[in-house]
Coordinates of C-alpha atoms in Angstrom, one line a residue:
M15 CA -67.8 -2.3 -127.6
K16 CA -65.6 0.7 -128.0
N17 CA -63.0 -1.3 -129.9
V18 CA -65.7 -2.7 -132.2
D19 CA -67.1 0.8 -132.9
K20 CA -63.6 2.1 -133.7
K21 CA -63.0 -0.8 -136.0
D22 CA -66.3 -0.2 -137.9
E23 CA -65.5 3.5 -138.1
A24 CA -62.1 2.7 -139.6
L25 CA -63.6 0.4 -142.1
N26 CA -66.1 3.0 -143.1
K27 CA -63.3 5.5 -143.7
L28 CA -61.3 3.0 -145.6
F29 CA -64.0 2.2 -148.1
S30 CA -66.0 5.4 -148.0
G31 CA -64.5 6.7 -151.1
Y32 CA -64.8 3.4 -152.9
I33 CA -68.5 3.2 -152.0
E34 CA -69.2 6.7 -153.3
E35 CA -67.4 6.3 -156.6
A36 CA -67.8 2.6 -157.4
E37 CA -69.4 -0.6 -156.5
C38 CA -69.0 -2.0 -153.1
P39 CA -66.0 -4.3 -152.9
P40 CA -66.7 -8.0 -152.7
E41 CA -67.8 -9.2 -149.3
G42 CA -64.7 -11.4 -149.0
V43 CA -62.5 -8.3 -149.3
T44 CA -64.3 -6.5 -146.6
F45 CA -64.3 -9.6 -144.4
M46 CA -60.6 -10.0 -144.8
A47 CA -59.9 -6.4 -144.0
K48 CA -62.1 -6.6 -140.9
E49 CA -60.4 -9.8 -139.8
A50 CA -57.0 -8.1 -140.2
M51 CA -58.1 -5.2 -138.1
D52 CA -59.5 -7.7 -135.5
E53 CA -56.1 -9.3 -135.4
N54 CA -54.4 -6.0 -134.9
T55 CA -56.9 -5.1 -132.2
V56 CA -56.2 -8.5 -130.5
R57 CA -52.5 -7.9 -130.6
E58 CA -52.9 -4.4 -129.2
R59 CA -55.1 -5.7 -126.5
A60 CA -52.6 -8.5 -125.7
T61 CA -49.8 -5.9 -125.6
E62 CA -51.8 -3.8 -123.2
L63 CA -52.5 -6.8 -121.0
Q64 CA -48.8 -7.8 -121.1
L65 CA -47.8 -4.3 -120.1
A66 CA -50.4 -4.2 -117.4
A67 CA -49.2 -7.5 -116.1
Q68 CA -45.6 -6.4 -116.2
T69 CA -46.6 -3.2 -114.4
S70 CA -48.6 -5.2 -111.9
H71 CA -45.7 -7.6 -111.4
G72 CA -43.3 -4.7 -110.9
G73 CA -45.7 -3.2 -108.4
E74 CA -45.8 -6.4 -106.5
Q75 CA -42.0 -6.5 -106.5
A76 CA -41.9 -2.9 -105.3
S77 CA -44.6 -3.7 -102.8
G78 CA -42.6 -6.8 -101.8
S79 CA -39.4 -4.7 -101.5
G80 CA -41.4 -2.3 -99.5
R81 CA -42.6 -5.0 -97.2
R82 CA -39.0 -6.1 -96.4
I83 CA -38.4 -2.8 -94.4
P84 CA -41.4 -3.4 -92.1
A85 CA -40.3 -7.1 -91.8
K86 CA -36.9 -5.9 -90.5
A87 CA -38.6 -3.5 -88.2
Y88 CA -40.8 -6.3 -86.9
A89 CA -37.6 -8.4 -86.3
V90 CA -36.0 -5.6 -84.3
I91 CA -39.1 -5.2 -82.3
A92 CA -39.4 -8.9 -81.7
A93 CA -35.7 -9.0 -80.6
L94 CA -36.2 -6.1 -78.2
F95 CA -39.3 -7.8 -76.8
V96 CA -37.4 -11.0 -76.2
L97 CA -34.6 -9.0 -74.5
V98 CA -37.0 -7.2 -72.3
A99 CA -38.8 -10.4 -71.4
A100 CA -35.5 -12.1 -70.6
V101 CA -34.5 -9.2 -68.3
L102 CA -37.9 -9.2 -66.6
L103 CA -37.7 -13.0 -66.1
A104 CA -34.3 -12.7 -64.6
V105 CA -35.5 -10.0 -62.2
L106 CA -38.6 -12.0 -61.2
L107 CA -36.5 -15.2 -60.7
H108 CA -34.1 -13.2 -58.5
V109 CA -36.9 -11.6 -56.5
S110 CA -38.8 -14.9 -56.1
G111 CA -35.6 -16.7 -55.0
T112 CA -34.6 -14.0 -52.5
D113 CA -36.3 -14.7 -49.2
K114 CA -35.8 -12.8 -46.0
F115 CA -34.1 -15.9 -44.8
R116 CA -31.7 -16.3 -47.7
D117 CA -29.1 -19.0 -47.1
S118 CA -28.0 -21.5 -44.5
P119 CA -25.6 -20.0 -41.9
T120 CA -23.2 -22.8 -42.8
D121 CA -22.6 -21.0 -46.1
A122 CA -21.7 -17.7 -44.4
G123 CA -18.1 -16.6 -45.0
T124 CA -17.6 -18.9 -48.0
D125 CA -19.9 -17.2 -50.5
G126 CA -20.8 -14.1 -48.7
S127 CA -24.4 -15.1 -48.0
Y128 CA -26.1 -14.5 -44.7
I129 CA -29.4 -14.9 -43.0
S130 CA -30.9 -11.4 -42.9
L131 CA -33.1 -10.8 -39.9
A132 CA -35.4 -7.9 -39.0
A133 CA -36.5 -7.0 -35.5
D134 CA -39.9 -8.8 -36.1
D135 CA -38.1 -12.1 -36.7
M136 CA -36.8 -12.2 -33.2
T137 CA -38.0 -11.8 -29.6
E138 CA -35.9 -9.7 -27.3
R139 CA -35.5 -10.7 -23.7
E140 CA -33.5 -8.9 -21.1
I141 CA -31.5 -11.2 -18.8
E142 CA -30.3 -10.1 -15.3
G143 CA -26.9 -11.0 -14.1
F144 CA -25.4 -11.4 -17.5
I145 CA -25.6 -15.1 -17.9
V146 CA -25.0 -16.5 -21.4
E147 CA -25.6 -20.2 -21.3
D148 CA -24.0 -22.8 -23.5
S149 CA -26.3 -24.8 -25.8
S150 CA -26.7 -28.5 -25.1
D151 CA -24.3 -29.5 -27.9
G152 CA -21.6 -27.1 -26.7
S153 CA -21.9 -24.9 -29.8
G154 CA -23.3 -21.9 -28.0
A155 CA -21.6 -18.9 -26.6
N156 CA -20.7 -18.1 -22.9
S157 CA -19.9 -14.8 -21.3
S158 CA -16.2 -15.4 -21.2
D159 CA -15.6 -16.1 -24.9
L160 CA -18.5 -14.1 -26.4
F161 CA -17.5 -10.8 -24.7
F162 CA -13.8 -11.6 -24.3
F163 CA -12.8 -7.9 -24.3
V164 CA -15.2 -6.9 -21.5
E165 CA -13.9 -7.0 -18.0
D166 CA -15.8 -8.2 -14.9
G167 CA -17.6 -5.4 -13.1
T168 CA -18.0 -3.3 -16.2
R169 CA -21.0 -5.1 -17.6
G170 CA -24.4 -3.5 -17.6
E171 CA -27.7 -4.2 -19.3
Y172 CA -27.7 -7.4 -21.3
S173 CA -30.3 -8.7 -23.8
E174 CA -30.7 -11.6 -26.1
F175 CA -32.7 -11.9 -29.4
A176 CA -34.2 -15.3 -30.1
L177 CA -35.8 -16.5 -33.4
T178 CA -39.5 -16.7 -33.6
D179 CA -39.3 -19.3 -36.4
S180 CA -36.7 -21.9 -37.5
V181 CA -34.4 -20.8 -40.3
G182 CA -31.3 -22.3 -41.9
D183 CA -29.4 -24.3 -39.3
Y184 CA -31.1 -22.5 -36.5
T185 CA -34.4 -23.5 -34.9
E186 CA -37.1 -21.5 -33.2
G187 CA -35.9 -20.1 -29.9
D188 CA -32.2 -20.1 -30.8
V189 CA -30.5 -16.9 -29.7
V190 CA -28.8 -15.3 -32.7
V191 CA -28.1 -11.7 -31.5
Y192 CA -26.7 -10.5 -28.2
R193 CA -26.6 -7.0 -26.9
L194 CA -24.5 -5.7 -24.0
R195 CA -24.0 -2.2 -22.5
C196 CA -20.6 -2.1 -20.9
S197 CA -17.4 -0.1 -20.4
V198 CA -14.2 -0.9 -22.2
P199 CA -10.7 0.3 -21.2
P200 CA -9.8 3.2 -21.0
G201 CA -13.3 3.7 -19.5
V202 CA -15.3 4.2 -22.7
A203 CA -19.0 3.4 -22.6
V204 CA -19.9 1.0 -25.3
V205 CA -23.0 -0.7 -26.7
V206 CA -22.1 -4.1 -28.2
Y207 CA -24.3 -6.1 -30.6
V208 CA -23.0 -9.6 -31.4
E209 CA -24.4 -11.5 -34.4
A210 CA -24.2 -15.3 -34.4
E211 CA -22.4 -17.0 -37.2
G212 CA -24.0 -16.4 -40.6
V213 CA -26.5 -13.9 -39.2
R214 CA -27.0 -10.2 -40.2
F215 CA -29.4 -8.0 -38.1
D216 CA -30.9 -5.5 -40.5
E217 CA -30.7 -2.7 -37.9
L218 CA -27.0 -3.1 -37.9
N219 CA -26.4 -2.8 -41.6
D220 CA -24.7 0.6 -41.2
Y221 CA -21.8 -1.2 -39.4
K222 CA -21.2 -3.3 -42.6
D223 CA -20.5 -0.2 -44.7
L224 CA -18.1 1.9 -42.7
P225 CA -15.7 4.0 -44.6
E226 CA -12.4 3.3 -42.8
S227 CA -10.5 0.1 -42.5
R228 CA -7.7 -0.3 -39.9
S229 CA -5.5 -3.3 -39.3
I230 CA -3.8 -4.2 -36.0
G231 CA -1.7 -7.3 -36.5
D232 CA -4.0 -9.9 -38.1
D233 CA -7.1 -8.1 -37.0
V234 CA -9.1 -5.9 -39.3
F235 CA -11.5 -3.2 -37.9
E236 CA -14.0 -1.2 -39.9
L237 CA -14.6 2.3 -38.5
G238 CA -17.0 5.2 -39.0
K239 CA -18.6 8.2 -37.2
D240 CA -22.1 8.7 -36.1
G241 CA -22.3 12.2 -34.6
Q242 CA -20.2 12.1 -31.5
N243 CA -20.1 8.3 -31.5
T244 CA -17.6 6.0 -33.2
L245 CA -18.9 2.8 -34.9
I246 CA -16.7 -0.3 -35.1
Y247 CA -17.2 -3.6 -36.8
F248 CA -15.0 -6.7 -36.7
S249 CA -15.4 -10.5 -36.7
S250 CA -14.0 -13.1 -34.4
G251 CA -14.7 -16.8 -34.0
G252 CA -17.5 -16.6 -36.6
Y253 CA -19.4 -13.9 -34.7
G254 CA -19.9 -10.4 -36.0
Y255 CA -19.2 -7.6 -33.5
N256 CA -20.9 -4.2 -33.8
L257 CA -19.7 -1.6 -31.3
C258 CA -21.0 1.9 -30.7
L259 CA -18.3 3.8 -28.7
Q260 CA -19.7 6.9 -27.0
T261 CA -16.7 8.9 -27.9
S262 CA -15.1 10.5 -31.0
D263 CA -11.7 11.0 -29.3
S264 CA -9.2 9.3 -31.6
E265 CA -6.8 8.4 -28.8
K266 CA -9.6 6.7 -26.9
V267 CA -10.7 4.9 -30.0
D268 CA -7.2 3.7 -30.7
A269 CA -6.9 2.4 -27.1
V270 CA -10.2 0.5 -27.4
L271 CA -9.0 -1.1 -30.7
S272 CA -5.7 -2.1 -29.1
H273 CA -7.5 -3.6 -26.1
I274 CA -9.8 -5.7 -28.3
S275 CA -6.9 -6.9 -30.5
E276 CA -5.0 -8.1 -27.4
G277 CA -8.1 -10.1 -26.4
V278 CA -8.5 -11.6 -29.8
N279 CA -4.9 -12.8 -29.8

């Protein structure tokens, strides 16, 4: 309506003088003039619409260009999410696949895996007279080969730890940890824990992380201190030996190591 009003106003101005001074122009003339102005108005309107469309299109392009930045941000966030999910999945798989009884003892020593046992996994029984019986298949330990460095008459309290459940190659009731209080030349009081092949007793983990390593011939001993006591770890015949020597005297410790090494060889 505004365009029509402006058009009529323009026509009035165009012919106002003529109307006042002469006769009105023929109707065909006024019609042609009005039609011409209508065409101009249409062209102006079309130009405005074209400019508006271009502006709108440019705005969409700008808007589209603006959307590319959030899209990249979303891609980064998605990648981080996938990475975090992968890490969590790996952790969950590791935890779910790690049991207290991890691997078969037959794998011990080849890939570093062991059966980890807590005190609740075993039943301790004290045995009088220090009798270590062979198993029926001859694979068990006896007093002479298990405590090869302990002399007769120096053995004291002796205990065995038997499994409460079957695990790996071991069955319920199998003895997997042995403990002996004894004396080792040159008269040093010792508490010895022996772990069966492929077995690690959790309470003896400190023995597996001792700071000093010493070699005597082909034998390797790990050593450390615990107050006035000396801790020693070594392996022989597939068994793990954990010794707590009730002395910190270096000469006595050296003598004990030499005595054990002679027994091994």
